[in-house]
Short mmCIF file of N, CA and C in Angstrom, two decimals:
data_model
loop_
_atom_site.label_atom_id
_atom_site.label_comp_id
_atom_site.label_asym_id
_atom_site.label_seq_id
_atom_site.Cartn_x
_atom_site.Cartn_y
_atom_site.Cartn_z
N UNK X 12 73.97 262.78 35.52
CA UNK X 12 74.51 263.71 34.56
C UNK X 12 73.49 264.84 34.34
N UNK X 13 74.04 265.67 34.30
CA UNK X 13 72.95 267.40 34.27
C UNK X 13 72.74 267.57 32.46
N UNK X 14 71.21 268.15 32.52
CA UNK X 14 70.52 267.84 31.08
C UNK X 14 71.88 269.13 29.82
N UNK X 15 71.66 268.55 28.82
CA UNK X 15 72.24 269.88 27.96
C UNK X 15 71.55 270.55 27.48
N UNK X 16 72.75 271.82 27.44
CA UNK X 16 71.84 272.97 27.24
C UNK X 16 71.45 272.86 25.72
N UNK X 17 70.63 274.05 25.16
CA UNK X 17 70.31 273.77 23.86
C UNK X 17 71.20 274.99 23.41
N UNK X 18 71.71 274.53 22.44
CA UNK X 18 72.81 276.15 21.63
C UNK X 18 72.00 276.46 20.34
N UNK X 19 72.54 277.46 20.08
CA UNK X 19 71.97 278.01 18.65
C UNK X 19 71.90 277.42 17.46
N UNK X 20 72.72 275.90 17.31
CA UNK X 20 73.36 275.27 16.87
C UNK X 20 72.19 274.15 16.72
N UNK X 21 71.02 273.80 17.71
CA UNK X 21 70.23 272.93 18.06
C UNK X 21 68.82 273.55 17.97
N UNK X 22 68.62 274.75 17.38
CA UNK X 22 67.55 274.85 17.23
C UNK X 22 66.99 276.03 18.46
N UNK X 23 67.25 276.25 19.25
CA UNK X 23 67.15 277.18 20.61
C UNK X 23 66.78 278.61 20.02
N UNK X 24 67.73 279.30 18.83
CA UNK X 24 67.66 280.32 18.40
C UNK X 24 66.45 280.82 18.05
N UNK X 25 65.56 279.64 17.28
CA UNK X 25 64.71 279.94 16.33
C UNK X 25 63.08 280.16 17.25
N UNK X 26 63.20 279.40 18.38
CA UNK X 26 62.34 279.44 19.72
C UNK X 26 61.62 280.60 19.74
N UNK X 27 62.50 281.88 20.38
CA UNK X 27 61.71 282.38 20.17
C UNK X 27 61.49 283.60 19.07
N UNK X 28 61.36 282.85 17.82
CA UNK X 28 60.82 283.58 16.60
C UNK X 28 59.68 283.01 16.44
N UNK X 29 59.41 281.65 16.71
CA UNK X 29 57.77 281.20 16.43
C UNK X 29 56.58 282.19 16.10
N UNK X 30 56.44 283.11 16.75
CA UNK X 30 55.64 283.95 16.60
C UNK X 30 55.69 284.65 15.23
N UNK X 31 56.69 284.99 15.07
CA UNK X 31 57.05 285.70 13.89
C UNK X 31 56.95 284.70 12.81
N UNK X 32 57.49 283.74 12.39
CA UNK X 32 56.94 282.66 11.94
C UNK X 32 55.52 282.64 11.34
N UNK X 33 55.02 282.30 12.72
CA UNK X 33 53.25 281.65 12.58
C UNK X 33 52.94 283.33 11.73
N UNK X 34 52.62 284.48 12.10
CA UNK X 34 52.46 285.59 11.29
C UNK X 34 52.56 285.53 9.79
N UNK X 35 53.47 285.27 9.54
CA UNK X 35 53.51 285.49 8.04
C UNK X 35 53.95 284.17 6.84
N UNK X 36 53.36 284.31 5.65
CA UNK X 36 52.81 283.71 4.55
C UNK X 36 54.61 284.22 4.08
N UNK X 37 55.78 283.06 3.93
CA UNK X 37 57.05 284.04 3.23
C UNK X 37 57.17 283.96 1.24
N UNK X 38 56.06 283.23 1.32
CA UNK X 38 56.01 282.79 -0.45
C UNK X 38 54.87 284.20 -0.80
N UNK X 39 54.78 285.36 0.10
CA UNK X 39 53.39 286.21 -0.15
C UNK X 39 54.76 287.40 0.40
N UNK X 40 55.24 287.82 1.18
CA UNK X 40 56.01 288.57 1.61
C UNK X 40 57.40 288.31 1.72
N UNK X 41 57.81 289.76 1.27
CA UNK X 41 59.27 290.01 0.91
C UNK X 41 59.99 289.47 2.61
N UNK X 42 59.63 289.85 3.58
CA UNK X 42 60.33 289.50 4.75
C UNK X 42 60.96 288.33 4.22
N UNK X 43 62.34 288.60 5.63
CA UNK X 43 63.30 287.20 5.56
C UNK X 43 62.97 286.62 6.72
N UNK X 44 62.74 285.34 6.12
CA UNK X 44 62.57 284.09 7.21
C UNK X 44 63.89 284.01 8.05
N UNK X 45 63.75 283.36 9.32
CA UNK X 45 65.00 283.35 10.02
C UNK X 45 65.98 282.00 9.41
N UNK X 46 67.57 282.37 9.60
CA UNK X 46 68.37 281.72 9.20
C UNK X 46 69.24 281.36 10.04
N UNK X 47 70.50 280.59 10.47
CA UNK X 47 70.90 280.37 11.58
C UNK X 47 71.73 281.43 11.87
N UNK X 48 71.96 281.51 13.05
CA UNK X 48 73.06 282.63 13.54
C UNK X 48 73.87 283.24 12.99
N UNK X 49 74.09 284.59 12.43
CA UNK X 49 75.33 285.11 11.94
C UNK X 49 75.16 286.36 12.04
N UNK X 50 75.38 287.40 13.06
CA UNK X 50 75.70 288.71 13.17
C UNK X 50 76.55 289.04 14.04
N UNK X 51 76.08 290.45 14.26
CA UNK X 51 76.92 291.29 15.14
C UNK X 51 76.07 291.59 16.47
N UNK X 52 76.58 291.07 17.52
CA UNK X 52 75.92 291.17 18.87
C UNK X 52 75.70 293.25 19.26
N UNK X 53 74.90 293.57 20.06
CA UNK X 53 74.38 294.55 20.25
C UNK X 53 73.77 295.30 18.59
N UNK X 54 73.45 295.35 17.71
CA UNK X 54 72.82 295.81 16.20
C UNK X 54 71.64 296.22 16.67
N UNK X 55 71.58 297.53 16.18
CA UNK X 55 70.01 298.00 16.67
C UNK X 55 69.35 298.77 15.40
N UNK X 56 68.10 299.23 14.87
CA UNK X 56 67.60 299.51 13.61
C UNK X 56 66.33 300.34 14.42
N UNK X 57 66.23 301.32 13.60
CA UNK X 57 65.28 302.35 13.72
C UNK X 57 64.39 301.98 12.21
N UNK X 58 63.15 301.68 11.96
CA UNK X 58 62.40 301.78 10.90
C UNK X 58 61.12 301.74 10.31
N UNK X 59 61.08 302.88 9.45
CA UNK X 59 59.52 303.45 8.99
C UNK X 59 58.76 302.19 9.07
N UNK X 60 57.49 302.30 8.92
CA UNK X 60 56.91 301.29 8.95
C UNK X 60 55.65 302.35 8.51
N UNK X 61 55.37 301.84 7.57
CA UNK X 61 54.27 302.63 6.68
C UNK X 61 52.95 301.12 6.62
N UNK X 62 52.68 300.91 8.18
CA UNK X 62 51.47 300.11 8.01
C UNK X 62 49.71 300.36 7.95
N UNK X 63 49.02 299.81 8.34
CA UNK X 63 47.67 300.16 8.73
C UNK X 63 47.66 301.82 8.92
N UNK X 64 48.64 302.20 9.98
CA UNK X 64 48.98 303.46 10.74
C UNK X 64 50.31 303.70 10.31
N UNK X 65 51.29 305.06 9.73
CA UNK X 65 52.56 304.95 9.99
C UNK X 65 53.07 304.87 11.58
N UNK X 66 54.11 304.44 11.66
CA UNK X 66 54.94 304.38 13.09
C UNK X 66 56.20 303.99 13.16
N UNK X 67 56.96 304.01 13.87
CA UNK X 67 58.67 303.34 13.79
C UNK X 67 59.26 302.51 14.64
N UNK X 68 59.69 301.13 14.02
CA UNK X 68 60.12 299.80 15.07
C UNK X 68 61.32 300.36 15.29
N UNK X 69 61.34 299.79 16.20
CA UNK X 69 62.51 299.92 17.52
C UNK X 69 63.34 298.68 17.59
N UNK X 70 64.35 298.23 16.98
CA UNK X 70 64.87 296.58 16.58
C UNK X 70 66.30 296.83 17.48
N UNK X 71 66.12 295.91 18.39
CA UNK X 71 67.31 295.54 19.20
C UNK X 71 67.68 294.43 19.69
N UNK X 72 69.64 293.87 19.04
CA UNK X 72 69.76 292.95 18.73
C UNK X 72 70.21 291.98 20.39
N UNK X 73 69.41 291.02 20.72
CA UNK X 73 69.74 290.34 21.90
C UNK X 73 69.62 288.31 22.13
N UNK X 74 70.69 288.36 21.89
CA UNK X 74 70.49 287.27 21.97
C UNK X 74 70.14 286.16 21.02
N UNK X 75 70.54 286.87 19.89
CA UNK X 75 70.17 286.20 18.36
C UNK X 75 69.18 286.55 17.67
N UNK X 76 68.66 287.60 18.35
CA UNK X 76 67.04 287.59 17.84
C UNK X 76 66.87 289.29 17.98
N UNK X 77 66.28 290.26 17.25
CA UNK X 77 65.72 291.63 17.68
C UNK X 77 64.64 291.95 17.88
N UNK X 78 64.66 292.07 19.19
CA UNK X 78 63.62 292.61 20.00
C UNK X 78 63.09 293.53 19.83
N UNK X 79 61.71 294.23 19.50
CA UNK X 79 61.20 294.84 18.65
C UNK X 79 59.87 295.76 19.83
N UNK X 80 59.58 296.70 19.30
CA UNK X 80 58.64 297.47 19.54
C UNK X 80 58.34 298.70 18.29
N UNK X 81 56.72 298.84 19.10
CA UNK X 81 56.68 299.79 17.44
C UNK X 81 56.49 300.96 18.22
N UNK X 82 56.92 302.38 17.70
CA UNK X 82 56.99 303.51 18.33
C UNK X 82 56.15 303.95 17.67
N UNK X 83 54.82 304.27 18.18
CA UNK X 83 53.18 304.76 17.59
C UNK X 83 53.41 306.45 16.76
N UNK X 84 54.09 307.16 17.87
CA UNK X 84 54.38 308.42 17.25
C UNK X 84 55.76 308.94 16.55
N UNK X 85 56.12 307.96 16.32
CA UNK X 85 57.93 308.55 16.10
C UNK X 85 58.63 308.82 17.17
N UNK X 86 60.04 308.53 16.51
CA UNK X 86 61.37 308.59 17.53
C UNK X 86 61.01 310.77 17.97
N UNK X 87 61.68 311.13 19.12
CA UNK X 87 61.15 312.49 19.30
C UNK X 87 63.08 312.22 19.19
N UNK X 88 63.00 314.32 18.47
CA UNK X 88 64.37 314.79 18.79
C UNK X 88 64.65 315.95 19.56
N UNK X 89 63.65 316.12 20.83
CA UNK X 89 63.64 316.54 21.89
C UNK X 89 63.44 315.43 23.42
N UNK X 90 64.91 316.05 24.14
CA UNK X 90 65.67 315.63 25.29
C UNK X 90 64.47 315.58 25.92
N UNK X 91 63.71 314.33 26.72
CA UNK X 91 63.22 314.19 27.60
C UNK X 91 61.82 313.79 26.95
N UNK X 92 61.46 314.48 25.96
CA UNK X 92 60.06 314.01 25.36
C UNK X 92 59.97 312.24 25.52
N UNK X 93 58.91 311.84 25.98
CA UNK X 93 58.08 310.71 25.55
C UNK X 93 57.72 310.35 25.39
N UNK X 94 57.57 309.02 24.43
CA UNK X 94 56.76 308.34 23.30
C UNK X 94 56.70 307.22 24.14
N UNK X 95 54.93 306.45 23.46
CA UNK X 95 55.32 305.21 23.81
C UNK X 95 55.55 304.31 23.23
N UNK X 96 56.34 303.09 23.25
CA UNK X 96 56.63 301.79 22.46
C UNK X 96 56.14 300.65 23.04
N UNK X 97 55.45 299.95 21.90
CA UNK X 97 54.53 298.76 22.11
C UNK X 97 55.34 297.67 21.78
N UNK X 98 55.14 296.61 22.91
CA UNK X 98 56.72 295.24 22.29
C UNK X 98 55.25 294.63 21.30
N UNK X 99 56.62 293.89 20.29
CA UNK X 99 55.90 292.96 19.41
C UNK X 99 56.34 292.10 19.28
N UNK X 100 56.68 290.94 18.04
CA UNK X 100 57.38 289.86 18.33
C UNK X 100 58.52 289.95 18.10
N UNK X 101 59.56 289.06 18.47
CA UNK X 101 60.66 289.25 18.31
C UNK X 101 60.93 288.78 16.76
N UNK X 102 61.70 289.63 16.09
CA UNK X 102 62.30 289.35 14.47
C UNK X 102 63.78 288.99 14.32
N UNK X 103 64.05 287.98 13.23
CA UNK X 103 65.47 287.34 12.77
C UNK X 103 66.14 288.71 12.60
N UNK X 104 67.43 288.42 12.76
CA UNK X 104 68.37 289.21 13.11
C UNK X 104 68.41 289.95 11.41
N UNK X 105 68.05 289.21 10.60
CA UNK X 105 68.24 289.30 9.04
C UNK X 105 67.33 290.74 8.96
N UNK X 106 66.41 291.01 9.89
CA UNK X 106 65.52 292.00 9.38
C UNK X 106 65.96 293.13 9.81
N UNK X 107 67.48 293.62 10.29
CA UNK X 107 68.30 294.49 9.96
C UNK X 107 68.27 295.38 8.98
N UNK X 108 68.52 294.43 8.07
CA UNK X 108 68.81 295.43 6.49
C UNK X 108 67.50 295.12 5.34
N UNK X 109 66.22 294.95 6.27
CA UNK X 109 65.09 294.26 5.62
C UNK X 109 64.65 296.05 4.98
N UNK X 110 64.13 296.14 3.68
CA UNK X 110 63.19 297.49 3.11
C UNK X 110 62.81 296.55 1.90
N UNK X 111 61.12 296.82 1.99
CA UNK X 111 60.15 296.87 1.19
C UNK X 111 59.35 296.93 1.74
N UNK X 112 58.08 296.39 0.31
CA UNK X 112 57.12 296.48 0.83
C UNK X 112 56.05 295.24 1.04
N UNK X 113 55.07 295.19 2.11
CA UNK X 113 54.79 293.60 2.62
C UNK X 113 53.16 294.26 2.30
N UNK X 114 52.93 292.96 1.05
CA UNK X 114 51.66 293.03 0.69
C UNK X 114 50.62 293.40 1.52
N UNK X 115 49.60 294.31 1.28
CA UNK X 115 48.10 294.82 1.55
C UNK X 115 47.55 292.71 2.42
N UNK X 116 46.95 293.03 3.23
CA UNK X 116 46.55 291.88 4.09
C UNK X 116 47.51 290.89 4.34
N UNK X 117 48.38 291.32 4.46
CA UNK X 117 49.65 290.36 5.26
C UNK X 117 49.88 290.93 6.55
N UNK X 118 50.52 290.18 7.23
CA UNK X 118 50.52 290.85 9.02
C UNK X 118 51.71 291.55 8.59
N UNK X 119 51.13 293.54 9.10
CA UNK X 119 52.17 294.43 9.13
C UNK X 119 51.86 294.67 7.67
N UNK X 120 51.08 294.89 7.30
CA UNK X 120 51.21 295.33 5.53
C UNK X 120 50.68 296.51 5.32
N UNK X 121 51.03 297.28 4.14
CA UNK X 121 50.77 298.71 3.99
C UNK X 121 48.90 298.85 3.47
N UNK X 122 48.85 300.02 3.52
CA UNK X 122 47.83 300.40 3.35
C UNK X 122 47.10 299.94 2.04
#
């Protein structure tokens, strides 16, 4: 008999958020911890990020999870200009509609 797969249902989802996870203290920061599956497949988020440095994540939804990069200089609104984007960890789908602010010495925290 061929092994089963693991569904979202079993824990698979949360895999690869570990990272994101191990990062942050959630009884110290507003972030949302991940929860089980419930969105809208393709969801993508453009957002400030007023950290160490300002810059703007790049959140794209795949696979249960948004795949993330931080855009060092800002989104450009000139055709062809480019920026570069740094991947980071992947974040719960919840951090969609995530705004505040994430305490001074927390990973990703403001100035």
């Amino acid at each position: 008999m061929a092994p089963r797969l693991k569904t979202a249902k079993t824990g698979a989802r949360n895999k690869p958020l570990n990272e994101y996870v191990r990062k942050r203290d959630f009884t110290r920061t507003p972030e949302p911890a991940p929860k089980p599956a419930s969105h809208a497949a393709g969801a993508f988020a453009v957002q400030k990020h007023a950290a160490r440095r300002l810059h703007y994540d790049l959140r794209l939804e795949l696979d249960g999870v948004l795949k993330s990069w931080a855009v060092t200089r800002g989104p450009s609104l000139t055709v062809g200009e480019k920026r570069l984007a740094v991947r980071t960890e992947d974040h719960p789908v919840e951090y969609l509609d995530f705004e505040g602010n994430i305490p001074k010495g927390e990973y990703g925290g403001g100035r």
